[in-house]
Short mmCIF file of C-alpha atoms in Angstrom, two decimals:
data_model
loop_
_atom_site.label_atom_id
_atom_site.label_comp_id
_atom_site.label_asym_id
_atom_site.label_seq_id
_atom_site.Cartn_x
_atom_site.Cartn_y
_atom_site.Cartn_z
CA MET A 1 10.76 -12.03 6.82
CA GLY A 2 11.04 -10.26 10.08
CA THR A 3 8.77 -9.57 12.72
CA ILE A 4 6.85 -6.78 14.35
CA SER A 5 8.91 -6.57 17.88
CA GLY A 6 9.96 -4.40 20.43
CA ILE A 7 13.24 -3.00 20.56
CA VAL A 8 15.32 -0.89 23.23
CA ALA A 9 18.66 0.15 23.39
CA ALA A 10 21.22 2.79 24.94
CA HIS A 11 24.35 4.32 24.70
CA GLY A 12 26.05 6.06 27.52
CA PRO A 13 25.20 5.39 31.29
CA PHE A 14 22.27 3.58 31.85
CA ASP A 15 20.71 1.31 34.44
CA PRO A 16 20.15 -2.22 32.89
CA LEU A 17 16.97 -2.39 35.35
CA GLU A 18 15.45 0.53 33.17
CA GLY A 19 15.87 -1.19 30.00
CA MET A 20 13.96 -4.46 31.52
CA ARG A 21 11.47 -2.12 32.90
CA MET A 22 10.96 -0.70 29.27
CA LEU A 23 10.88 -4.21 27.54
CA ASP A 24 8.22 -5.21 30.27
CA ARG A 25 6.07 -2.44 28.52
CA LEU A 26 6.62 -3.61 25.09
CA ALA A 27 5.83 -7.27 26.13
CA HIS A 28 2.42 -7.28 23.83
CA ARG A 29 5.07 -6.33 20.80
CA GLY A 30 6.61 -9.32 21.47
CA PRO A 31 4.85 -12.13 23.71
CA ASP A 32 7.17 -15.00 22.36
CA GLY A 33 10.02 -14.02 24.42
CA GLN A 34 12.58 -11.49 25.26
CA GLY A 35 16.42 -11.10 25.32
CA SER A 36 19.27 -8.45 26.26
CA HIS A 37 22.84 -8.09 26.15
CA ALA A 38 24.91 -5.09 27.75
CA LEU A 39 28.15 -4.07 26.59
CA ASP A 40 30.79 -1.41 27.89
CA ASP A 41 29.04 1.79 26.69
CA ALA A 42 25.85 0.07 25.32
CA TRP A 43 22.70 -1.97 26.42
CA LEU A 44 20.56 -3.68 23.67
CA GLY A 45 16.97 -5.46 24.49
CA HIS A 46 14.19 -6.93 22.26
CA ARG A 47 10.75 -8.22 22.65
CA ARG A 48 9.93 -11.06 19.67
CA LEU A 49 7.19 -11.85 17.95
CA ALA A 50 8.07 -15.03 16.08
CA VAL A 51 7.07 -14.88 12.54
CA VAL A 52 10.27 -16.42 10.52
CA ASP A 53 13.07 -18.91 11.99
CA LEU A 54 10.54 -19.68 14.97
CA GLU A 55 13.11 -21.75 16.74
CA GLY A 56 16.52 -19.77 15.97
CA GLY A 57 15.79 -16.29 15.70
CA ALA A 58 16.11 -15.01 19.17
CA GLN A 59 17.50 -11.72 19.32
CA PRO A 60 20.00 -9.76 20.18
CA LEU A 61 21.69 -11.22 17.11
CA ARG A 62 25.78 -11.56 17.04
CA ASP A 63 28.18 -12.38 14.68
CA PRO A 64 30.12 -15.86 15.41
CA ALA A 65 32.97 -14.00 17.24
CA GLY A 66 30.65 -12.01 19.40
CA ARG A 67 32.10 -8.58 18.62
CA TYR A 68 28.98 -7.57 16.69
CA TRP A 69 25.63 -7.25 18.30
CA LEU A 70 22.07 -6.33 17.05
CA VAL A 71 18.51 -5.38 17.95
CA GLY A 72 15.72 -5.06 15.15
CA ASP A 73 12.19 -4.59 14.78
CA GLY A 74 10.48 -4.80 11.07
CA GLU A 75 11.38 -6.65 7.68
CA ILE A 76 14.12 -6.82 5.61
CA TYR A 77 12.77 -7.44 2.26
CA ASN A 78 15.76 -8.14 0.30
CA HIS A 79 17.50 -9.88 3.03
CA GLU A 80 18.04 -13.43 0.94
CA ARG A 81 19.98 -12.01 -1.84
CA LEU A 82 22.18 -9.69 0.57
CA ARG A 83 22.65 -13.12 2.83
CA THR A 84 23.83 -14.89 -0.48
CA GLU A 85 26.43 -12.01 -1.53
CA LEU A 86 27.63 -12.14 2.10
CA GLU A 87 28.22 -15.85 2.75
CA ASP A 88 29.89 -15.73 -0.59
CA ARG A 89 32.13 -13.02 1.16
CA GLY A 90 32.92 -15.71 3.73
CA HIS A 91 30.13 -14.58 6.18
CA VAL A 92 28.77 -17.42 8.64
CA PHE A 93 25.21 -17.03 9.34
CA ARG A 94 23.78 -18.27 12.59
CA THR A 95 19.77 -17.93 12.13
CA ARG A 96 17.17 -17.71 9.18
CA THR A 97 16.40 -14.38 9.96
CA ASP A 98 16.21 -11.19 7.43
CA GLN A 99 17.97 -8.90 10.11
CA GLU A 100 20.85 -10.76 9.92
CA SER A 101 21.52 -9.79 6.90
CA ALA A 102 21.67 -6.29 7.96
CA LEU A 103 24.17 -7.17 11.19
CA HIS A 104 26.67 -8.90 8.56
CA LEU A 105 26.03 -6.06 5.77
CA ILE A 106 26.72 -3.20 8.38
CA GLU A 107 29.85 -5.18 9.78
CA ALA A 108 31.25 -5.54 6.07
CA ASP A 109 30.73 -2.46 4.86
CA GLY A 110 29.89 0.24 7.27
CA LEU A 111 26.41 2.36 7.69
CA ALA A 112 26.84 3.49 4.20
CA ALA A 113 25.42 0.09 3.18
CA LEU A 114 21.95 0.93 5.16
CA SER A 115 20.89 2.41 1.91
CA ARG A 116 20.81 -1.27 0.45
CA LEU A 117 18.24 -2.46 3.07
CA TRP A 118 14.80 -2.25 1.16
CA GLY A 119 11.91 -2.62 3.74
CA MET A 120 10.66 -1.43 7.21
CA PHE A 121 13.07 -1.51 10.01
CA ALA A 122 14.56 0.02 13.23
CA LEU A 123 17.65 -0.83 14.00
CA ALA A 124 20.33 -0.52 16.88
CA GLY A 125 23.83 -2.02 17.05
CA ALA A 126 26.55 -2.33 19.17
CA ALA A 127 30.49 -3.47 18.80
CA LEU A 128 32.72 -4.77 21.61
CA ASP A 129 35.16 -1.42 20.03
CA GLY A 130 32.62 1.19 21.59
CA ARG A 131 30.65 1.76 18.08
CA PHE A 132 27.13 2.13 17.98
CA PHE A 133 24.15 3.37 15.86
CA ALA A 134 20.40 3.78 15.71
CA ALA A 135 18.59 3.45 12.26
CA ARG A 136 15.04 3.87 10.84
CA ASP A 137 13.54 2.86 7.28
CA THR A 138 13.02 5.90 4.51
CA LEU A 139 9.17 6.10 5.73
CA GLY A 140 9.20 5.19 9.10
CA ILE A 141 7.19 2.59 8.94
CA THR A 142 8.65 1.04 11.35
CA PRO A 143 8.24 3.04 14.74
CA LEU A 144 11.66 4.34 16.90
CA TYR A 145 11.56 7.08 19.61
CA TRP A 146 14.58 8.66 21.56
CA ALA A 147 15.38 10.35 24.33
CA ARG A 148 18.77 12.00 24.83
CA HIS A 149 19.56 13.59 28.52
CA HIS A 150 23.35 14.56 29.31
CA ASP A 151 25.73 11.78 27.54
CA THR A 152 22.90 9.13 27.35
CA ALA A 153 20.34 8.38 24.63
CA VAL A 154 17.89 5.87 24.90
CA PHE A 155 15.81 4.65 22.05
CA ALA A 156 12.79 2.42 22.03
CA SER A 157 9.55 1.35 19.69
CA GLU A 158 6.94 3.14 21.32
CA LEU A 159 6.44 6.06 23.91
CA LYS A 160 5.01 3.98 26.41
CA ALA A 161 7.82 2.01 27.03
CA PHE A 162 9.87 5.44 28.49
CA ASP A 163 10.23 5.36 32.22
CA PRO A 164 7.91 8.59 33.07
CA ASN A 165 11.31 10.88 33.77
CA ARG A 166 12.52 10.47 30.59
CA ARG A 167 9.30 11.22 28.56
CA PRO A 168 9.27 14.92 28.39
CA ASP A 169 12.68 14.39 26.40
CA VAL A 170 11.22 11.96 24.04
CA GLU A 171 11.08 12.80 20.15
CA PRO A 172 10.34 10.70 17.47
CA PHE A 173 13.44 9.23 15.55
CA PRO A 174 13.51 10.80 12.09
CA PRO A 175 12.90 8.11 8.85
CA GLY A 176 15.67 7.65 6.64
CA HIS A 177 18.51 8.59 9.43
CA VAL A 178 21.35 7.01 11.14
CA TRP A 179 22.66 8.41 14.84
CA THR A 180 26.03 7.61 15.94
CA PRO A 181 27.77 9.19 18.97
CA GLU A 182 30.49 10.65 16.83
CA ASP A 183 28.91 11.91 14.01
CA GLY A 184 25.16 12.59 15.53
CA LEU A 185 22.26 12.55 13.37
CA ARG A 186 22.76 11.88 9.24
CA PRO A 187 20.40 10.92 6.55
CA PHE A 188 20.99 7.69 4.76
CA ASP A 189 17.96 7.47 2.30
CA VAL A 190 15.25 10.06 2.76
CA LEU A 191 12.30 10.84 0.04
CA ALA A 192 13.69 13.84 -1.99
CA ASP A 193 11.61 16.80 -1.47
CA ALA A 194 12.50 17.32 -5.37
CA ALA A 195 10.95 14.12 -6.34
CA ALA A 196 9.26 15.35 -8.99
CA PRO A 197 6.99 13.90 -12.25
CA GLY A 198 9.29 12.40 -15.51
CA ALA A 199 9.43 14.44 -18.28
CA ALA A 200 8.39 11.87 -20.61
CA ALA A 201 4.59 12.03 -19.71
CA GLN A 202 4.38 15.91 -19.12
CA HIS A 203 2.50 16.33 -21.91
CA GLU A 204 0.07 13.61 -21.70
CA ALA A 205 -3.31 14.52 -21.28
CA ASP A 206 -4.13 10.89 -19.74
CA PRO A 207 -1.73 8.31 -18.86
CA PRO A 208 -1.18 6.02 -21.76
CA GLU A 209 -1.73 2.60 -21.07
CA GLU A 210 1.50 1.20 -20.45
CA VAL A 211 1.39 3.97 -17.38
CA LEU A 212 -1.53 2.21 -15.92
CA ALA A 213 0.35 -1.24 -16.50
CA ASP A 214 3.37 -0.16 -15.02
CA ILE A 215 1.29 0.85 -11.87
CA ARG A 216 -0.72 -2.23 -11.76
CA ASP A 217 2.50 -4.30 -12.45
CA THR A 218 4.22 -2.67 -9.33
CA LEU A 219 1.78 -2.84 -7.17
CA ILE A 220 1.24 -6.78 -8.03
CA ARG A 221 4.73 -7.43 -7.54
CA ALA A 222 4.36 -5.60 -3.98
CA VAL A 223 1.68 -7.92 -2.72
CA GLU A 224 3.50 -11.04 -3.60
CA ARG A 225 6.59 -10.31 -1.52
CA LEU A 226 4.65 -9.20 1.09
CA LEU A 227 2.81 -12.78 1.01
CA VAL A 228 6.18 -14.69 1.64
CA ALA A 229 5.90 -16.11 5.31
CA ASP A 230 6.33 -18.88 7.43
CA VAL A 231 2.82 -18.17 9.25
CA PRO A 232 -0.46 -17.33 7.83
CA VAL A 233 -1.41 -14.35 5.79
CA GLY A 234 -4.61 -12.44 5.43
CA ALA A 235 -6.06 -9.24 4.71
CA LEU A 236 -8.07 -6.86 6.46
CA LEU A 237 -10.76 -5.86 3.76
CA SER A 238 -12.58 -2.93 4.61
CA GLY A 239 -14.52 -2.69 1.22
CA GLY A 240 -13.08 0.09 0.02
CA LEU A 241 -11.07 0.42 -2.92
CA ASP A 242 -7.28 0.23 -1.61
CA SER A 243 -7.77 -2.73 0.45
CA SER A 244 -9.72 -4.49 -2.08
CA ILE A 245 -7.19 -3.83 -4.59
CA VAL A 246 -4.62 -5.70 -2.34
CA THR A 247 -7.02 -8.30 -1.61
CA ALA A 248 -7.83 -9.19 -5.00
CA ILE A 249 -4.08 -9.41 -6.04
CA ALA A 250 -3.69 -11.68 -2.71
CA ALA A 251 -6.48 -13.71 -3.67
CA ARG A 252 -5.42 -14.79 -7.17
CA HIS A 253 -2.56 -15.26 -5.92
CA ALA A 254 -3.63 -18.05 -3.36
CA HIS A 255 -6.10 -19.58 -6.12
CA ARG A 256 -2.99 -20.42 -8.27
CA ALA A 257 -1.33 -22.09 -5.03
CA GLY A 258 -5.01 -23.77 -4.29
CA ARG A 259 -5.91 -21.73 -1.20
CA ARG A 260 -8.62 -19.32 -0.28
CA PHE A 261 -7.17 -16.29 0.90
CA PRO A 262 -8.49 -15.04 4.40
CA THR A 263 -9.97 -11.70 4.67
CA PHE A 264 -11.40 -9.83 7.85
CA SER A 265 -13.95 -6.78 7.84
CA VAL A 266 -15.42 -5.09 10.61
CA GLY A 267 -18.43 -2.62 11.07
CA LEU A 268 -22.10 -1.86 12.94
CA ALA A 269 -24.57 -4.03 11.41
CA GLY A 270 -25.35 -3.20 8.23
CA SER A 271 -22.87 -0.43 7.67
CA ALA A 272 -21.26 0.58 4.22
CA ASP A 273 -17.94 -1.06 5.01
CA LEU A 274 -19.37 -4.26 6.17
CA VAL A 275 -21.85 -4.74 3.03
CA ALA A 276 -18.99 -3.73 0.48
CA ALA A 277 -16.59 -6.03 1.67
CA ARG A 278 -18.93 -9.05 1.76
CA GLN A 279 -19.18 -8.07 -1.97
CA VAL A 280 -15.56 -8.13 -2.62
CA ALA A 281 -15.15 -11.54 -0.55
CA ASP A 282 -17.80 -13.05 -2.40
CA GLU A 283 -16.35 -12.14 -5.63
CA LEU A 284 -12.97 -12.86 -5.04
CA GLY A 285 -13.63 -16.14 -3.35
CA THR A 286 -11.91 -15.38 -0.20
CA ASP A 287 -12.24 -17.06 3.28
CA HIS A 288 -14.00 -14.15 4.63
CA HIS A 289 -14.49 -13.50 8.60
CA GLU A 290 -17.01 -10.65 9.99
CA ARG A 291 -16.63 -8.94 13.55
CA VAL A 292 -20.04 -7.19 13.87
CA TYR A 293 -19.97 -4.56 16.91
CA THR A 294 -22.31 -2.34 18.80
CA ASP A 295 -22.36 1.34 19.68
CA ASP A 296 -21.69 0.68 23.24
CA GLU A 297 -18.53 -1.63 22.44
CA LEU A 298 -17.05 1.09 20.34
CA ILE A 299 -17.42 3.78 23.27
CA ASP A 300 -16.11 1.34 25.69
CA TRP A 301 -12.84 0.77 23.82
CA VAL A 302 -11.70 4.21 23.36
CA PRO A 303 -9.63 4.71 26.40
CA GLU A 304 -7.68 1.61 25.79
CA VAL A 305 -7.35 2.72 21.98
CA ILE A 306 -5.71 5.89 22.89
CA ARG A 307 -3.58 3.95 24.95
CA VAL A 308 -2.49 1.60 22.59
CA ILE A 309 -2.36 4.19 19.56
CA GLU A 310 -0.73 7.09 21.62
CA SER A 311 -2.73 9.65 20.19
CA PHE A 312 -5.86 11.64 20.74
CA ASP A 313 -6.06 13.06 16.96
CA PRO A 314 -10.16 12.42 16.28
CA SER A 315 -9.71 11.02 13.02
CA LEU A 316 -7.08 8.21 14.11
CA VAL A 317 -9.22 7.46 17.06
CA HIS A 318 -12.34 6.82 14.66
CA SER A 319 -10.21 4.36 12.10
CA SER A 320 -8.55 2.75 15.38
CA VAL A 321 -11.43 1.38 17.39
CA PRO A 322 -12.49 -0.40 14.50
CA ASN A 323 -8.73 -1.40 13.23
CA LEU A 324 -8.27 -2.92 16.68
CA LEU A 325 -11.24 -5.15 16.74
CA VAL A 326 -10.65 -6.61 13.51
CA SER A 327 -7.30 -7.20 14.37
CA LYS A 328 -8.51 -9.12 17.41
CA LEU A 329 -10.36 -11.09 15.09
CA ALA A 330 -7.80 -11.29 12.36
CA ALA A 331 -5.12 -12.71 15.11
CA ARG A 332 -7.34 -15.72 15.93
CA THR A 333 -6.50 -17.31 12.34
CA VAL A 334 -3.44 -15.45 10.85
CA LYS A 335 0.00 -13.69 12.50
CA VAL A 336 0.49 -11.16 9.03
CA VAL A 337 -2.16 -8.89 7.57
CA LEU A 338 -1.61 -6.89 4.30
CA ILE A 339 -3.53 -3.46 4.57
CA GLY A 340 -4.03 -0.57 2.07
CA GLU A 341 -2.33 2.21 3.49
CA GLY A 342 -0.57 4.67 1.77
CA ALA A 343 -2.54 4.69 -1.71
CA ASP A 344 -4.64 8.09 -0.70
CA GLU A 345 -1.32 9.71 -0.05
CA LEU A 346 0.30 8.51 -3.61
CA PHE A 347 -3.04 9.18 -5.66
CA ALA A 348 -4.66 11.82 -4.07
CA GLY A 349 -7.56 9.92 -2.05
CA TYR A 350 -8.51 12.20 0.53
CA GLY A 351 -11.41 14.55 0.16
CA TYR A 352 -9.22 18.18 0.86
CA TYR A 353 -6.87 17.16 -2.19
CA SER A 354 -9.85 17.98 -4.58
CA GLU A 355 -9.99 21.08 -3.46
CA ILE A 356 -6.27 21.56 -4.96
CA GLU A 357 -6.42 23.13 -8.32
CA SER A 358 -2.62 23.39 -8.90
CA ASP A 359 -0.50 20.05 -9.91
CA VAL A 360 2.41 21.58 -8.34
CA GLU A 361 0.87 22.27 -5.36
CA LEU A 362 -0.48 18.96 -5.04
CA HIS A 363 2.03 17.08 -5.77
CA LYS A 364 3.84 19.25 -2.66
CA GLU A 365 1.24 18.53 -0.66
CA LEU A 366 1.04 14.72 -1.51
CA LEU A 367 4.99 14.44 -0.40
CA SER A 368 4.31 16.21 2.65
CA THR A 369 1.44 13.74 3.86
CA ILE A 370 3.69 10.92 3.08
CA HIS A 371 6.56 12.44 5.13
CA GLY A 372 3.79 12.78 8.18
CA LEU A 373 2.71 9.56 8.08
CA HIS A 374 5.16 8.04 10.52
CA ILE A 375 2.95 10.13 13.01
CA GLY A 376 -0.35 9.48 11.55
CA GLY A 377 -1.85 6.53 9.59
CA LEU A 378 1.30 4.09 10.31
CA GLN A 379 1.21 4.81 13.98
CA ARG A 380 -2.36 3.61 14.04
CA VAL A 381 -1.18 0.54 11.79
CA ASP A 382 1.98 -0.31 14.18
CA ARG A 383 0.20 0.09 17.51
CA VAL A 384 -2.63 -1.75 16.72
CA ALA A 385 -0.92 -4.75 15.01
CA GLY A 386 1.59 -4.52 18.10
CA ALA A 387 -1.19 -4.67 20.71
CA THR A 388 -2.71 -7.90 19.00
CA GLY A 389 0.37 -9.92 18.32
CA LEU A 390 -0.06 -9.33 14.01
CA GLU A 391 2.40 -8.17 11.44
CA PRO A 392 1.15 -5.55 9.32
CA ARG A 393 2.42 -5.31 5.56
CA THR A 394 1.93 -2.41 3.46
CA PRO A 395 2.05 -2.95 -0.21
CA PHE A 396 1.28 0.51 -1.18
CA LEU A 397 4.47 1.79 0.86
CA ASP A 398 6.84 -0.67 -0.89
CA LEU A 399 9.48 1.75 -2.18
CA ASP A 400 8.97 0.29 -5.76
CA VAL A 401 5.54 1.25 -5.61
CA VAL A 402 6.35 4.85 -3.77
CA ARG A 403 8.60 6.25 -6.23
CA LEU A 404 6.39 5.36 -9.45
CA GLY A 405 3.44 6.75 -7.47
CA LEU A 406 5.89 10.27 -6.74
CA SER A 407 7.22 9.92 -10.32
CA LEU A 408 3.45 10.62 -11.89
CA PRO A 409 2.44 13.87 -13.07
CA ALA A 410 0.32 15.10 -10.02
CA ARG A 411 -2.01 16.55 -13.11
CA TRP A 412 -3.11 12.76 -13.66
CA LYS A 413 -4.44 13.01 -10.01
CA LEU A 414 -6.54 16.17 -9.79
CA SER A 415 -9.95 15.34 -9.34
CA ASP A 416 -11.32 17.51 -12.78
CA ASP A 417 -14.73 15.92 -11.80
CA ARG A 418 -13.06 12.57 -11.89
CA ALA A 419 -13.38 10.22 -9.01
CA GLU A 420 -10.43 10.54 -6.26
CA LYS A 421 -7.64 8.01 -7.01
CA TRP A 422 -9.00 7.71 -10.79
CA LEU A 423 -5.28 6.39 -11.92
CA LEU A 424 -5.36 3.54 -9.42
CA ARG A 425 -8.94 2.73 -10.40
CA LYS A 426 -8.43 2.94 -14.06
CA ALA A 427 -5.24 0.71 -13.67
CA PHE A 428 -7.48 -2.07 -12.05
CA GLU A 429 -10.17 -2.26 -14.24
CA GLY A 430 -12.01 -6.19 -14.18
CA TRP A 431 -10.17 -6.49 -11.24
CA LEU A 432 -13.40 -6.03 -8.68
CA PRO A 433 -17.06 -5.59 -9.27
CA GLU A 434 -17.50 -2.04 -11.01
CA ASN A 435 -19.54 -0.75 -8.15
CA VAL A 436 -16.81 -1.46 -5.05
CA LEU A 437 -14.13 0.01 -8.15
CA TRP A 438 -15.63 3.10 -8.35
CA ARG A 439 -17.16 3.27 -4.74
CA PRO A 440 -17.04 6.93 -3.47
CA LYS A 441 -13.84 6.80 -0.43
CA GLN A 442 -15.32 6.93 3.24
CA GLN A 443 -12.84 7.45 6.12
CA PHE A 444 -12.55 3.65 7.36
CA GLY A 445 -13.97 5.25 10.80
CA GLN A 446 -16.94 6.73 8.85
CA GLY A 447 -17.54 3.46 6.41
CA THR A 448 -17.60 1.12 9.82
CA GLY A 449 -19.97 3.64 11.17
CA ALA A 450 -17.59 4.54 14.22
CA ARG A 451 -17.32 8.26 13.53
CA ASP A 452 -20.64 9.27 13.98
CA VAL A 453 -21.19 7.12 17.01
CA LEU A 454 -17.79 7.98 18.86
CA GLY A 455 -18.12 11.66 17.79
CA GLU A 456 -21.58 12.08 19.22
CA TYR A 457 -20.99 10.22 22.66
CA TYR A 458 -17.57 11.83 23.53
CA ALA A 459 -18.72 15.39 22.44
CA GLY A 460 -21.27 14.73 24.83
CA THR A 461 -18.89 14.39 27.74
CA VAL A 462 -17.69 17.79 27.54
CA ARG A 463 -19.61 20.88 28.14
CA ASP A 464 -19.01 24.05 26.14
CA GLU A 465 -17.61 26.28 28.95
CA GLU A 466 -15.36 23.42 29.63
CA PHE A 467 -14.28 23.65 26.27
CA GLU A 468 -13.95 27.38 25.82
CA ALA A 469 -11.58 27.18 29.26
CA GLU A 470 -9.16 24.12 27.92
CA ARG A 471 -9.11 24.50 24.17
CA ASP A 472 -5.85 26.79 24.26
CA VAL A 473 -3.78 24.13 26.13
CA LEU A 474 -2.28 23.09 22.85
CA ASP A 475 -1.15 24.97 19.78
CA PRO A 476 -2.76 24.69 17.53
CA PRO A 477 -5.75 24.92 20.05
CA LEU A 478 -8.16 21.62 20.41
CA ARG A 479 -10.58 22.09 17.59
CA SER A 480 -13.80 20.19 19.34
CA ARG A 481 -15.51 19.08 22.38
CA GLU A 482 -14.47 15.78 21.03
CA GLU A 483 -10.91 16.30 20.81
CA LEU A 484 -10.48 17.52 24.38
CA ALA A 485 -12.30 14.25 25.68
CA TYR A 486 -9.74 12.04 23.83
CA TYR A 487 -7.00 14.70 24.72
CA ARG A 488 -8.09 14.03 28.68
CA LEU A 489 -7.78 10.09 28.05
CA PHE A 490 -4.44 10.58 26.51
CA GLN A 491 -3.00 12.48 29.57
CA ARG A 492 -4.54 9.99 31.94
CA GLU A 493 -3.08 7.00 29.79
CA LEU A 494 0.52 8.45 28.81
CA THR A 495 1.41 10.46 31.81
CA GLY A 496 4.17 12.64 30.78
CA VAL A 497 4.00 12.41 27.28
CA ASP A 498 4.48 15.96 25.73
CA PRO A 499 2.04 15.64 22.49
CA ALA A 500 3.23 19.36 20.89
CA HIS A 501 5.68 17.42 18.54
CA LEU A 502 5.00 13.72 19.46
CA VAL A 503 1.10 13.60 18.25
CA GLY A 504 0.17 13.93 14.81
CA ARG A 505 -2.92 15.94 14.11
CA PHE A 506 -4.62 15.95 10.73
CA ALA A 507 -7.25 18.19 8.94
CA GLY A 508 -9.78 16.75 7.04
CA TRP A 509 -11.97 15.05 9.74
#
């Protein structure tokens, strides 16, 4: 598998010293080494976290003749199948890294072959003949930003990598797209807006058993694919439905191999998440670790968290502080963690979905929130993992799981007085204790106790008259004194970044 790492790339006039400064700002994403390569019209740089091919996987990668060069972040899940095919076609591989399969595939078949890459990735490649490209996976699980000015395009894994003078021009690179100097920005694999339920199930009032089995089997396959690594793998276990299901699958897999699966939880003493996670861990027989924090610790970590996640949205801050602390705990034991992100967007887990009565409207809203994940929950997952030397893996966002989830009639996801994510709960009956399987959803920041502690403290740092005077600095306006407090910290930590189109801001908190 691949790694979470940091990439920097540029096409056009570019000072390599700027590239090295940018790599320095991404050192947290790749503490195991760095590399760079300059071509006539391009520059490629990489910071590496070693997860696979620990000795030989340094980047930039190149073909044996040194004509084609590539840097990448993320994982290509089908790399072994692609590698076998490409070796049969005469390609000679120099490393065991998954991203070398992308290098040879694009060399052989051009950029149209990007749609054959299965996984999470941000790639930038250059050739001696002047060709250049940058691309990002379908869902935007792996981060990529870019800034264009005159004849130069600069790319990096995080906002904070860019020099201050470039920050006003920085934009998110769109998921499922590829850019070349000749053709500009083009889609190669975007989730279709027309994704709609299959006709076969349209008339079923409730899902037949084979649909529940399909949900279960597809997710099991996704989890088991993501357990493959040359380093220890664990899970962040909140005690909520999504992480508990992922843990149940992984723990069964580990038990078959004679191992106990590591799990990690976090919260205030006695918080709902800690209690539920402990019960799940006991039931599943995992090797369980806890981090109990105090109110003061939560409050003190907020400025660092805002710098790390590059956002001031309160719902992200509430979940990111516990997420950072549990990730620091996990990083002492494992290098890869499974995470439950994406289930709420596929199976209608958020509270505001229950207010939608039309299945057509619900489907549109689910699709919209999936498209926004790359500047929301996925941004938190990536930045926190990158700051703690972990690689996050998200089974619910495996494309097989996503496409199955979107193909199911949204009518089955309407609340209709049933528990949210009823479909998912029903598919995994018998896998978890009943009171966990049917436990009502709480946001991670709520279940860990972070939301109330942080909301009360940071709202108290802003007076009402200050809020009225400053709330219209953004459009839409800042929503609370707490959000203004976080926005001030964001401005301090990320000077020069324009939040208007870079920071996701979400309803429902």
